[in-house]
CSV table of C-alpha atoms and ligand atoms in Angstrom, one decimal:
chain,number,residue,atom,x,y,z
A,1,MET,CA,0.4,0.0,0.1
A,2,GLU,CA,1.5,3.8,-0.8
A,3,ARG,CA,-0.2,4.7,3.1
A,4,THR,CA,0.1,3.3,6.1
A,5,HIS,CA,-1.3,6.3,7.8
A,6,TYR,CA,-4.2,8.2,7.1
A,7,ALA,CA,-3.6,12.1,7.8
A,8,VAL,CA,-5.8,12.4,11.2
A,9,GLU,CA,-3.9,9.1,12.2
A,10,ALA,CA,-0.8,10.8,11.3
A,11,LYS,CA,-1.2,13.3,14.4
A,12,ASN,CA,-1.1,10.6,16.8
A,13,ALA,CA,2.3,9.3,14.9
A,14,ILE,CA,4.6,12.1,16.0
A,15,GLY,CA,8.1,11.3,15.7
A,16,GLU,CA,7.5,8.2,13.4
A,17,LYS,CA,8.0,7.4,9.6
A,18,VAL,CA,4.6,7.0,8.1
A,19,LYS,CA,3.0,6.5,4.6
A,20,ILE,CA,0.2,9.0,3.5
A,21,ALA,CA,-1.4,9.7,0.5
A,22,GLY,CA,-4.2,11.8,-0.9
A,23,TRP,CA,-4.8,14.6,-3.0
A,24,ILE,CA,-3.5,18.1,-3.0
A,25,TYR,CA,-5.6,20.6,-1.7
A,26,GLU,CA,-3.1,23.4,-1.7
A,27,THR,CA,0.9,24.4,-1.7
A,28,ARG,CA,2.3,27.1,-0.7
A,29,ASP,CA,5.6,29.1,-1.6
A,30,LEU,CA,8.2,30.7,1.0
A,31,GLY,CA,10.9,31.1,-1.0
A,32,GLY,CA,13.2,28.6,0.5
A,33,ILE,CA,10.3,26.4,2.3
A,34,GLY,CA,7.5,25.4,0.6
A,35,PHE,CA,3.8,23.6,1.9
A,36,ILE,CA,2.3,20.9,0.5
A,37,ILE,CA,-1.8,20.2,2.4
A,38,ILE,CA,-2.9,16.9,0.9
A,39,ARG,CA,-6.3,15.7,1.7
A,40,ASP,CA,-7.6,11.9,2.5
A,41,LYS,CA,-10.6,10.6,3.7
A,42,THR,CA,-10.4,11.6,7.4
A,43,GLY,CA,-8.8,15.4,6.7
A,44,TYR,CA,-5.5,17.3,5.9
A,45,ALA,CA,-1.6,17.1,6.7
A,46,GLN,CA,0.6,19.4,5.9
A,47,ILE,CA,4.3,18.3,4.4
A,48,VAL,CA,6.9,20.9,4.7
A,49,VAL,CA,9.6,20.7,2.3
A,50,LYS,CA,12.7,22.4,2.6
A,51,LYS,CA,14.8,23.9,-1.0
A,52,ARG,CA,17.9,22.5,0.6
A,53,GLU,CA,16.3,18.9,0.5
A,54,ARG,CA,14.8,19.1,-2.5
A,55,PRO,CA,16.2,20.9,-5.3
A,56,ASP,CA,13.1,20.5,-7.4
A,57,LEU,CA,10.6,22.0,-5.0
A,58,ALA,CA,9.7,24.6,-7.5
A,59,GLU,CA,8.7,22.1,-9.5
A,60,LEU,CA,6.8,19.8,-6.5
A,61,LEU,CA,4.6,23.3,-5.7
A,62,LYS,CA,3.5,23.7,-9.0
A,63,LEU,CA,2.2,20.5,-9.2
A,64,PRO,CA,-2.0,21.0,-10.4
A,65,LYS,CA,-3.9,21.1,-7.7
A,66,GLU,CA,-6.2,17.7,-6.8
A,67,SER,CA,-2.9,15.5,-8.2
A,68,VAL,CA,-2.3,12.5,-6.0
A,69,ILE,CA,0.4,11.9,-4.3
A,70,ALA,CA,2.3,9.6,-1.5
A,71,VAL,CA,4.4,10.7,1.0
A,72,GLU,CA,6.8,9.1,3.0
A,73,GLY,CA,8.5,11.0,5.7
A,74,THR,CA,8.7,11.8,10.1
A,75,VAL,CA,5.6,13.5,11.6
A,76,GLN,CA,6.6,16.3,13.5
A,77,LYS,CA,5.2,18.3,15.8
A,78,SER,CA,4.0,22.1,14.7
A,79,ASP,CA,2.8,25.0,16.9
A,80,LYS,CA,2.4,26.9,13.1
A,81,SER,CA,0.4,24.7,11.5
A,82,LYS,CA,-3.4,24.6,12.6
A,83,LEU,CA,-3.4,21.1,12.2
A,84,GLY,CA,-0.6,20.3,14.9
A,85,PHE,CA,1.6,18.5,13.2
A,86,GLU,CA,3.3,18.3,9.7
A,87,ILE,CA,5.5,15.9,8.1
A,88,VAL,CA,8.9,16.2,6.9
A,89,PRO,CA,9.1,13.9,3.6
A,90,ASP,CA,11.9,11.7,2.8
A,91,ASN,CA,10.3,10.9,-0.2
A,92,ILE,CA,7.4,12.5,-2.9
A,93,LYS,CA,5.8,10.3,-5.4
A,94,VAL,CA,3.3,11.8,-7.6
A,95,LEU,CA,0.8,9.2,-8.5
A,96,ASN,CA,-1.1,11.1,-10.9
A,97,LYS,CA,-1.1,14.3,-12.2
A,98,ALA,CA,-4.6,16.3,-12.2
A,99,LYS,CA,-5.4,18.2,-15.7
A,100,ALA,CA,-6.1,22.1,-15.0
A,101,PRO,CA,-8.5,23.8,-14.6
A,102,LEU,CA,-10.8,21.6,-12.4
A,103,PRO,CA,-14.5,21.8,-13.5
A,104,MET,CA,-15.4,22.9,-9.7
A,105,ASP,CA,-13.9,24.5,-6.9
A,106,VAL,CA,-13.5,22.0,-4.1
A,107,SER,CA,-11.8,24.2,-1.7
A,108,GLY,CA,-15.6,24.6,-0.3
A,109,LYS,CA,-14.8,28.4,-0.7
A,110,ILE,CA,-16.8,29.0,-3.8
A,111,GLU,CA,-20.3,27.0,-4.1
A,112,SER,CA,-21.1,25.4,-7.3
A,113,GLU,CA,-24.7,24.8,-8.9
A,114,MET,CA,-26.1,22.0,-8.0
A,115,ASP,CA,-26.2,20.6,-11.3
A,116,THR,CA,-22.2,21.3,-11.9
A,117,ARG,CA,-21.7,19.3,-8.0
A,118,LEU,CA,-23.9,16.3,-9.5
A,119,ASP,CA,-22.2,16.2,-12.8
A,120,ASN,CA,-19.1,16.2,-11.2
A,121,ARG,CA,-20.0,14.1,-7.5
A,122,PHE,CA,-16.6,12.4,-7.4
A,123,MET,CA,-14.8,15.8,-7.3
A,124,ASP,CA,-18.3,16.9,-4.9
A,125,LEU,CA,-17.5,14.6,-2.6
A,126,ARG,CA,-14.0,15.7,-2.1
A,127,ILE,CA,-14.9,19.0,-0.3
A,128,ASP,CA,-15.5,18.2,3.7
A,129,LYS,CA,-19.0,18.8,4.2
A,130,VAL,CA,-20.4,16.7,1.5
A,131,ARG,CA,-18.0,13.9,2.2
A,132,ALA,CA,-19.7,14.1,6.0
A,133,VAL,CA,-22.9,13.7,4.6
A,134,PHE,CA,-21.8,10.4,2.9
A,135,MET,CA,-20.0,9.0,6.1
A,136,LEU,CA,-23.1,9.9,7.8
A,137,ARG,CA,-25.1,8.0,6.2
A,138,ASN,CA,-23.1,5.0,6.0
A,139,LEU,CA,-23.8,5.5,9.8
A,140,PHE,CA,-27.4,5.4,9.5
A,141,ILE,CA,-27.6,2.7,7.5
A,142,LYS,CA,-25.4,0.6,10.1
A,143,GLY,CA,-27.4,2.5,12.8
A,144,ILE,CA,-30.9,0.5,10.8
A,145,ARG,CA,-29.1,-2.7,10.6
A,146,LYS,CA,-27.7,-3.2,14.4
A,147,ALA,CA,-31.5,-1.7,15.5
A,148,MET,CA,-32.8,-4.5,13.2
A,149,TYR,CA,-30.5,-7.6,14.5
A,150,GLU,CA,-30.8,-6.8,18.4
A,151,ASN,CA,-35.0,-7.0,17.1
A,152,ASP,CA,-34.5,-10.4,15.7
A,153,PHE,CA,-35.6,-9.5,12.2
A,154,VAL,CA,-33.6,-11.1,9.2
A,155,GLU,CA,-32.0,-9.5,6.4
A,156,VAL,CA,-33.8,-10.1,3.3
A,157,GLN,CA,-33.0,-9.3,-0.7
A,158,THR,CA,-36.3,-9.5,-2.7
A,159,PRO,CA,-36.2,-8.9,-6.5
A,160,LYS,CA,-36.2,-5.8,-8.0
A,161,ILE,CA,-37.9,-6.5,-11.1
A,162,ALA,CA,-41.0,-7.7,-11.0
A,163,ALA,CA,-44.4,-8.7,-13.0
A,164,ALA,CA,-47.0,-6.4,-10.7
A,165,GLY,CA,-47.1,-3.2,-8.9
A,166,ALA,CA,-47.7,-2.8,-5.2
A,167,GLU,CA,-48.3,1.0,-4.8
A,168,GLY,CA,-50.6,1.7,-8.0
A,169,GLY,CA,-49.9,2.0,-11.7
A,170,ALA,CA,-49.1,5.4,-12.1
A,171,SER,CA,-45.7,5.1,-11.2
A,172,LEU,CA,-44.5,2.4,-12.6
A,173,PHE,CA,-41.2,1.9,-14.6
A,174,PRO,CA,-41.8,-0.8,-17.7
A,175,VAL,CA,-38.7,-2.5,-18.5
A,176,GLN,CA,-38.3,-4.8,-21.4
A,177,TYR,CA,-37.7,-8.4,-19.7
A,178,PHE,CA,-36.4,-11.3,-22.5
A,179,ASP,CA,-39.9,-11.2,-24.8
A,180,GLN,CA,-42.3,-9.7,-22.0
A,181,TRP,CA,-42.8,-6.5,-20.1
A,182,ALA,CA,-42.0,-6.2,-16.9
A,183,PHE,CA,-41.6,-3.6,-13.9
A,184,LEU,CA,-39.0,-2.1,-11.4
A,185,THR,CA,-40.4,-2.8,-8.3
A,186,GLN,CA,-41.9,0.3,-6.2
A,187,SER,CA,-41.4,-1.5,-2.7
A,188,PRO,CA,-40.7,-5.0,-1.4
A,189,GLN,CA,-44.4,-5.2,-0.3
A,190,LEU,CA,-45.6,-8.1,-1.8
A,191,TYR,CA,-42.1,-10.1,-1.5
A,192,LYS,CA,-41.8,-9.3,2.3
A,193,GLN,CA,-45.9,-10.1,2.8
A,194,MET,CA,-45.2,-13.2,1.1
A,195,LEU,CA,-42.7,-14.3,3.8
A,196,MET,CA,-44.6,-13.5,6.6
A,197,ALA,CA,-46.5,-16.9,5.8
A,198,SER,CA,-42.2,-19.0,5.5
A,199,THR,CA,-41.9,-18.9,9.4
A,200,LEU,CA,-38.7,-16.3,8.7
A,201,ASP,CA,-41.2,-14.3,11.1
A,202,ARG,CA,-39.6,-11.1,10.7
A,203,VAL,CA,-38.0,-9.9,7.8
A,204,PHE,CA,-36.3,-6.5,6.6
A,205,GLU,CA,-34.6,-5.1,3.6
A,206,ILE,CA,-32.6,-2.0,2.8
A,207,GLY,CA,-32.4,-1.2,-1.0
A,208,PRO,CA,-33.8,0.5,-4.1
A,209,ALA,CA,-37.3,1.6,-5.3
A,210,PHE,CA,-37.9,3.2,-8.1
A,211,ARG,CA,-40.9,5.5,-8.8
A,212,ALA,CA,-41.6,7.2,-11.8
A,213,GLU,CA,-42.5,10.3,-9.8
A,214,PRO,CA,-42.8,13.1,-12.6
A,215,SER,CA,-43.4,15.5,-9.4
A,216,ASP,CA,-39.6,17.8,-9.3
A,217,THR,CA,-39.5,18.3,-5.9
A,218,SER,CA,-36.8,18.5,-3.1
A,219,ARG,CA,-38.3,15.3,-1.1
A,220,HIS,CA,-38.9,12.7,-4.4
A,221,LEU,CA,-36.8,11.1,-6.3
A,222,ALA,CA,-37.5,8.2,-9.2
A,223,GLU,CA,-34.7,6.0,-7.8
A,224,PHE,CA,-34.7,6.1,-3.8
A,225,THR,CA,-33.9,4.0,-0.4
A,226,SER,CA,-35.8,2.2,0.9
A,227,PHE,CA,-35.6,0.4,4.2
A,228,ASP,CA,-39.0,-2.1,4.9
A,229,TYR,CA,-39.9,-4.3,7.4
A,230,GLU,CA,-43.0,-7.4,8.2
A,231,MET,CA,-43.6,-9.0,11.3
A,232,ALA,CA,-45.7,-11.6,11.8
A,233,TYR,CA,-47.9,-12.7,14.9
A,234,ILE,CA,-48.6,-9.1,16.0
A,235,SER,CA,-52.0,-8.0,17.6
A,236,SER,CA,-52.3,-4.9,16.4
A,237,TYR,CA,-50.6,-1.9,14.5
A,238,GLU,CA,-49.7,-0.6,17.7
A,239,ASP,CA,-47.3,-3.6,17.3
A,240,VAL,CA,-45.8,-2.3,14.0
A,241,ALA,CA,-45.4,1.6,15.6
A,242,ARG,CA,-43.8,0.9,18.9
A,243,THR,CA,-40.8,-1.0,16.9
A,244,LEU,CA,-40.3,1.7,14.4
A,245,GLU,CA,-40.5,4.1,17.3
A,246,SER,CA,-37.7,2.2,18.9
A,247,ILE,CA,-35.5,1.7,15.7
A,248,VAL,CA,-35.6,5.4,14.6
A,249,VAL,CA,-34.5,6.3,18.0
A,250,ASP,CA,-31.4,3.8,18.5
A,251,THR,CA,-30.6,4.8,14.7
A,252,LEU,CA,-30.4,8.5,15.7
A,253,LYS,CA,-28.5,7.5,18.7
A,254,PHE,CA,-26.3,5.6,17.2
A,255,VAL,CA,-25.5,8.5,14.6
A,256,LYS,CA,-25.0,10.6,17.1
A,257,SER,CA,-22.6,9.0,19.4
A,258,GLU,CA,-20.4,7.3,16.2
A,259,GLY,CA,-20.8,10.2,14.3
A,260,LYS,CA,-19.4,12.9,16.3
A,261,PRO,CA,-16.5,14.0,13.3
A,262,TRP,CA,-18.5,14.2,10.8
A,263,LEU,CA,-21.3,15.9,12.4
A,264,GLU,CA,-18.2,18.7,13.9
A,265,MET,CA,-17.2,18.7,10.3
A,266,LEU,CA,-20.8,19.2,8.9
A,267,ASP,CA,-21.6,21.6,12.0
A,268,LYS,CA,-24.9,20.1,13.3
A,269,GLU,CA,-26.2,18.0,15.9
A,270,ILE,CA,-28.6,15.3,16.2
A,271,THR,CA,-31.3,16.4,18.0
A,272,LEU,CA,-33.3,13.0,19.6
A,273,PRO,CA,-37.1,13.2,19.0
A,274,LYS,CA,-39.1,13.5,22.1
A,275,THR,CA,-40.8,9.8,23.2
A,276,PRO,CA,-43.0,8.5,22.9
A,277,PHE,CA,-44.0,9.7,19.6
A,278,PRO,CA,-47.9,11.3,19.9
A,279,ARG,CA,-50.3,8.8,18.0
A,280,LEU,CA,-52.6,11.1,16.4
A,281,LYS,CA,-56.2,10.0,14.9
A,282,PHE,CA,-56.5,11.0,11.4
A,283,ASP,CA,-59.6,12.3,12.3
A,284,ASP,CA,-58.2,14.3,15.2
A,285,VAL,CA,-55.7,16.0,13.0
A,286,LYS,CA,-58.1,16.5,10.6
A,287,SER,CA,-60.2,18.9,12.8
A,288,MET,CA,-56.1,20.7,14.3
A,289,LEU,CA,-55.7,21.5,10.8
A,290,GLU,CA,-59.7,22.1,9.7
A,291,ASP,CA,-58.9,24.9,12.6
A,292,GLU,CA,-56.0,26.3,10.9
A,293,GLY,CA,-58.2,26.5,8.2
A,294,ARG,CA,-57.2,23.7,6.0
A,295,LYS,CA,-59.7,21.6,4.0
A,296,ILE,CA,-59.0,18.2,4.5
A,297,GLY,CA,-60.2,15.1,2.6
A,298,ASN,CA,-59.2,11.7,3.1
A,299,ASP,CA,-55.4,11.7,3.3
A,300,LEU,CA,-52.9,14.8,4.1
A,301,GLY,CA,-51.2,16.8,0.9
A,302,THR,CA,-47.7,18.2,1.3
A,303,GLU,CA,-48.9,21.4,2.9
A,304,ASP,CA,-51.1,20.1,5.4
A,305,GLU,CA,-48.4,17.8,6.5
A,306,ARG,CA,-45.9,21.0,6.6
A,307,VAL,CA,-48.6,23.4,8.8
A,308,LEU,CA,-49.0,19.5,11.2
A,309,GLY,CA,-45.2,19.9,11.8
A,310,LYS,CA,-45.6,23.7,13.1
A,311,ILE,CA,-48.3,22.5,15.3
A,312,MET,CA,-46.2,19.5,16.7
A,313,ALA,CA,-43.2,21.1,16.9
A,314,GLU,CA,-44.5,23.8,18.9
A,315,LYS,CA,-45.9,21.2,21.5
A,316,GLY,CA,-42.3,20.1,21.4
A,317,TYR,CA,-42.6,17.0,18.8
A,318,SER,CA,-40.6,16.2,15.8
A,319,ALA,CA,-41.5,12.6,15.3
A,320,TYR,CA,-45.3,11.5,15.7
A,321,PHE,CA,-47.9,9.2,14.4
A,322,ILE,CA,-50.7,9.6,12.4
A,323,VAL,CA,-52.7,6.5,12.6
A,324,GLU,CA,-56.1,4.9,11.6
A,325,TYR,CA,-56.2,6.3,8.3
A,326,PRO,CA,-59.7,6.3,6.4
A,327,GLU,CA,-59.4,3.3,4.1
A,328,GLU,CA,-60.0,4.6,0.8
A,329,GLU,CA,-56.5,6.2,0.0
A,330,LYS,CA,-54.8,3.1,1.6
A,331,PRO,CA,-53.2,0.3,-0.6
A,332,PHE,CA,-55.3,-2.8,-1.3
A,333,TYR,CA,-53.1,-4.5,1.6
A,334,ILE,CA,-54.1,-2.5,4.7
A,335,MET,CA,-56.6,-4.0,6.7
A,336,GLU,CA,-59.7,-2.2,7.3
A,337,ASN,CA,-60.9,-1.3,10.8
A,338,GLU,CA,-64.1,-3.4,11.3
A,339,ASN,CA,-65.2,-1.7,13.7
A,340,SER,CA,-65.0,1.7,12.3
A,341,PRO,CA,-66.2,1.3,8.6
A,342,GLY,CA,-64.4,3.5,6.4
A,343,TYR,CA,-61.3,3.8,8.1
A,344,SER,CA,-58.4,1.4,8.5
A,345,PHE,CA,-55.5,0.3,10.4
A,346,ALA,CA,-53.0,2.3,8.4
A,347,PHE,CA,-50.5,4.8,10.0
A,348,ASP,CA,-48.1,7.2,9.0
A,349,LEU,CA,-44.8,8.5,10.7
A,350,ASP,CA,-44.1,11.9,9.9
A,351,TYR,CA,-40.6,13.8,10.7
A,352,TYR,CA,-40.3,17.6,10.9
A,353,GLY,CA,-43.5,18.0,8.9
A,354,GLU,CA,-42.9,15.4,6.6
A,355,GLU,CA,-43.7,11.5,5.6
A,356,LEU,CA,-41.0,9.6,6.4
A,357,ALA,CA,-42.8,6.1,6.8
A,358,SER,CA,-46.2,4.3,6.1
A,359,GLY,CA,-47.3,1.3,8.0
A,360,GLY,CA,-50.4,-0.6,9.5
A,361,GLN,CA,-51.3,-4.0,10.1
A,362,ARG,CA,-51.4,-5.8,7.1
A,363,GLU,CA,-54.9,-7.7,5.3
A,364,HIS,CA,-53.7,-11.6,6.1
A,365,ARG,CA,-57.1,-13.5,5.3
A,366,TYR,CA,-57.4,-14.3,2.0
A,367,GLU,CA,-60.7,-13.6,0.5
A,368,LYS,CA,-60.6,-10.1,2.1
A,369,VAL,CA,-57.3,-9.5,0.1
A,370,VAL,CA,-58.9,-10.6,-3.1
A,371,GLU,CA,-61.9,-8.6,-2.0
A,372,ARG,CA,-59.9,-5.2,-1.4
A,373,MET,CA,-57.6,-5.6,-4.8
A,374,LYS,CA,-61.1,-6.0,-6.2
A,375,LYS,CA,-62.3,-2.5,-4.6
A,376,LYS,CA,-59.1,-0.8,-5.5
A,377,GLY,CA,-59.4,-1.8,-9.2
A,378,LEU,CA,-57.1,-4.8,-9.4
A,379,ASN,CA,-57.6,-7.7,-11.0
A,380,PRO,CA,-56.3,-10.4,-8.7
A,381,LYS,CA,-55.7,-12.8,-11.6
A,382,ASN,CA,-52.2,-10.8,-12.2
A,383,PHE,CA,-51.4,-11.1,-8.2
A,384,GLU,CA,-51.8,-15.2,-7.7
A,385,PHE,CA,-48.1,-15.8,-7.2
A,386,TYR,CA,-48.8,-13.5,-3.8
A,387,LEU,CA,-52.2,-14.6,-3.3
A,388,LYS,CA,-51.4,-18.1,-2.8
A,389,ALA,CA,-49.5,-17.6,0.3
A,390,PHE,CA,-52.1,-16.3,1.8
A,391,LYS,CA,-54.5,-19.5,0.9
A,392,TYR,CA,-52.3,-22.3,3.1
A,393,GLY,CA,-51.5,-20.6,6.8
A,394,MET,CA,-50.5,-16.4,6.7
A,395,PRO,CA,-50.7,-15.4,10.3
A,396,PRO,CA,-51.7,-11.6,11.1
A,397,HIS,CA,-48.8,-9.1,10.5
A,398,GLY,CA,-47.9,-5.8,9.3
A,399,GLY,CA,-45.0,-3.7,8.6
A,400,ILE,CA,-44.0,-0.4,7.6
A,401,GLY,CA,-41.6,1.7,4.7
A,402,LEU,CA,-39.6,3.9,5.2
A,403,GLY,CA,-37.6,6.2,3.2
A,404,VAL,CA,-34.0,6.1,4.2
A,405,ASP,CA,-33.0,9.2,2.1
A,406,ARG,CA,-35.6,11.4,3.7
A,407,PHE,CA,-34.5,10.2,7.2
A,408,ILE,CA,-31.3,11.0,6.6
A,409,ALA,CA,-31.9,14.7,4.9
A,410,LYS,CA,-34.3,15.5,7.8
A,411,SER,CA,-32.3,14.4,10.5
A,412,LEU,CA,-29.5,16.6,9.6
A,413,GLY,CA,-31.5,19.6,9.1
A,414,ILE,CA,-30.8,19.0,5.1
A,415,THR,CA,-33.6,20.2,2.9
A,416,ASN,CA,-33.0,18.8,-0.5
A,417,ILE,CA,-33.0,14.8,-0.6
A,418,ARG,CA,-30.8,15.2,-3.3
A,419,GLU,CA,-27.6,16.1,-0.9
A,420,VAL,CA,-27.9,12.8,0.4
A,421,VAL,CA,-27.7,10.6,-2.5
A,422,LEU,CA,-24.7,10.1,-4.4
A,423,PHE,CA,-25.9,9.6,-8.1
A,424,PRO,CA,-29.3,10.6,-7.6
A,425,ARG,CA,-32.5,9.7,-10.2
A,426,ASP,CA,-35.1,12.2,-11.1
A,427,GLN,CA,-36.9,13.5,-14.0
A,428,PHE,CA,-34.3,15.5,-15.1
A,429,ARG,CA,-31.4,12.9,-14.7
A,430,LEU,CA,-30.2,10.1,-15.5
A,431,VAL,CA,-26.5,10.5,-15.4
A,432,PRO,CA,-23.5,10.4,-13.8
B,1,ATP,P1,-45.8,11.1,-0.4
B,1,ATP,O1,-46.5,11.2,-0.4
B,1,ATP,O2,-44.5,11.6,0.5
B,1,ATP,O3,-44.8,11.1,-1.7
B,1,ATP,P2,-45.9,8.0,-0.3
B,1,ATP,O4,-46.6,7.9,0.4
B,1,ATP,O5,-46.1,8.1,-1.9
B,1,ATP,O6,-44.8,8.8,-0.2
B,1,ATP,P3,-44.6,5.3,0.6
B,1,ATP,O7,-45.3,4.5,-0.8
B,1,ATP,O8,-46.1,5.4,1.7
B,1,ATP,O9,-44.6,6.8,-0.2
B,1,ATP,O10,-43.5,5.0,0.5
B,1,ATP,C1,-42.9,4.6,2.2
B,1,ATP,C2,-42.0,5.7,1.9
B,1,ATP,O11,-40.7,5.6,1.4
B,1,ATP,C3,-42.4,7.5,2.2
B,1,ATP,O12,-43.0,7.6,3.3
B,1,ATP,C4,-40.9,8.0,2.0
B,1,ATP,O13,-40.4,8.4,2.9
B,1,ATP,C5,-40.4,7.4,0.8
B,1,ATP,N1,-40.6,8.0,-0.6
B,1,ATP,C6,-41.7,7.4,-1.3
B,1,ATP,N2,-41.8,7.9,-2.5
B,1,ATP,C7,-40.6,8.3,-2.4
B,1,ATP,C8,-39.9,9.1,-3.9
B,1,ATP,N3,-40.2,9.3,-4.5
B,1,ATP,N4,-38.5,9.6,-3.1
B,1,ATP,C9,-38.1,9.7,-2.1
B,1,ATP,N5,-38.5,9.0,-0.9
B,1,ATP,C10,-39.8,8.0,-1.3
B,2,MG,MG1,-47.3,6.6,2.5
């Protein structure tokens, strides 16, 4: 390897020989002495070069910014460098020279347009604050997995090419599949439910979900990362909601403690939501919003969610459930509330005034699922592979789907979902 230490590790190796490697961030020429600041994943290191020792100093300092070099040398304490250390090189190797000019500024001093940044994402990630977001994203995913394993869930992978959609027809992407048409899955809904009839008992998946959303918003993408789980033998949707609440809180705690250096780099803090998350009945939400002059039907729109977010924030809550939605706007797989006709056991988890997850108790009785499919205008014939699982021992079950990108963005106070996705896909972007 060209490296024995990352830049920040070199700080703890005063007096030792190290090899570090990275991108030239800056060079400074003070005549008889020159400085090269290099950047790697962890931060920065300063290389101090004396002309006496390197007659080619002038050449070195002229290397274009963002060229890749490897340095072997001794770490010494430095009071003059704000890093607190510098490296006196024995050997400097140029691994690859960068071309000039660069397609965008990476010093973090000049802010580039979002499109320029996304067109050059590999380079955008060299900016500390951008890299920090993705290091934190990594921790969010790790935190969710950890919480799920602790709750005895089994991680699964379900197909992303399928014959039928679960979340309504309008947002399906068709794909040519040999000599027939198939679709990119909008969610793992049908598959995770089939697994409830399998004895795996509790399953989760973190994977891509595809929605042909022509909407141009800061919270929708055509491809997003969905965190889904499904659990068997529940007694009510409350079992599902309680699980979700603990997963969300445990994940945030994990990121808060493991992500300190990156949160500092971003100058952000993670605020744990107040618990227990309130469970607001849809009808109560409706009255609360109508008091604010809003007209509410069977579902909430973006603006309704935002207004509710404000009301709840005033009460100190950033996360809250909206439970027992009217059945009409909810998918076929949701269980109706037979004691309260027109209502269902569906809930949403809203977070800072935006929908973060949808879930609920599912309909597990074969005849009822078929009935609901028909009611929603779906042809049960197209879902035979799924319905079969309901005929031979399907336990009561429920689950959720949560938008991971939204979770990360909202937790970090980032407005545009594209900021937390490496290579976002939307109506206007398919490259890179
Ligand atoms: P919304 O009403 O906000 O568009 P939805 O109700 O259509 O969301 P669900 O089918 O309930 O979405 O999906 C579960 C979760 O997946 C949502 O709560 C959201 O966090 C996330 N999600 C859904 N669609 C998108 C998308 N296009 N881009 C990013 N995240 C999404
Ligand atoms: Mg939803």
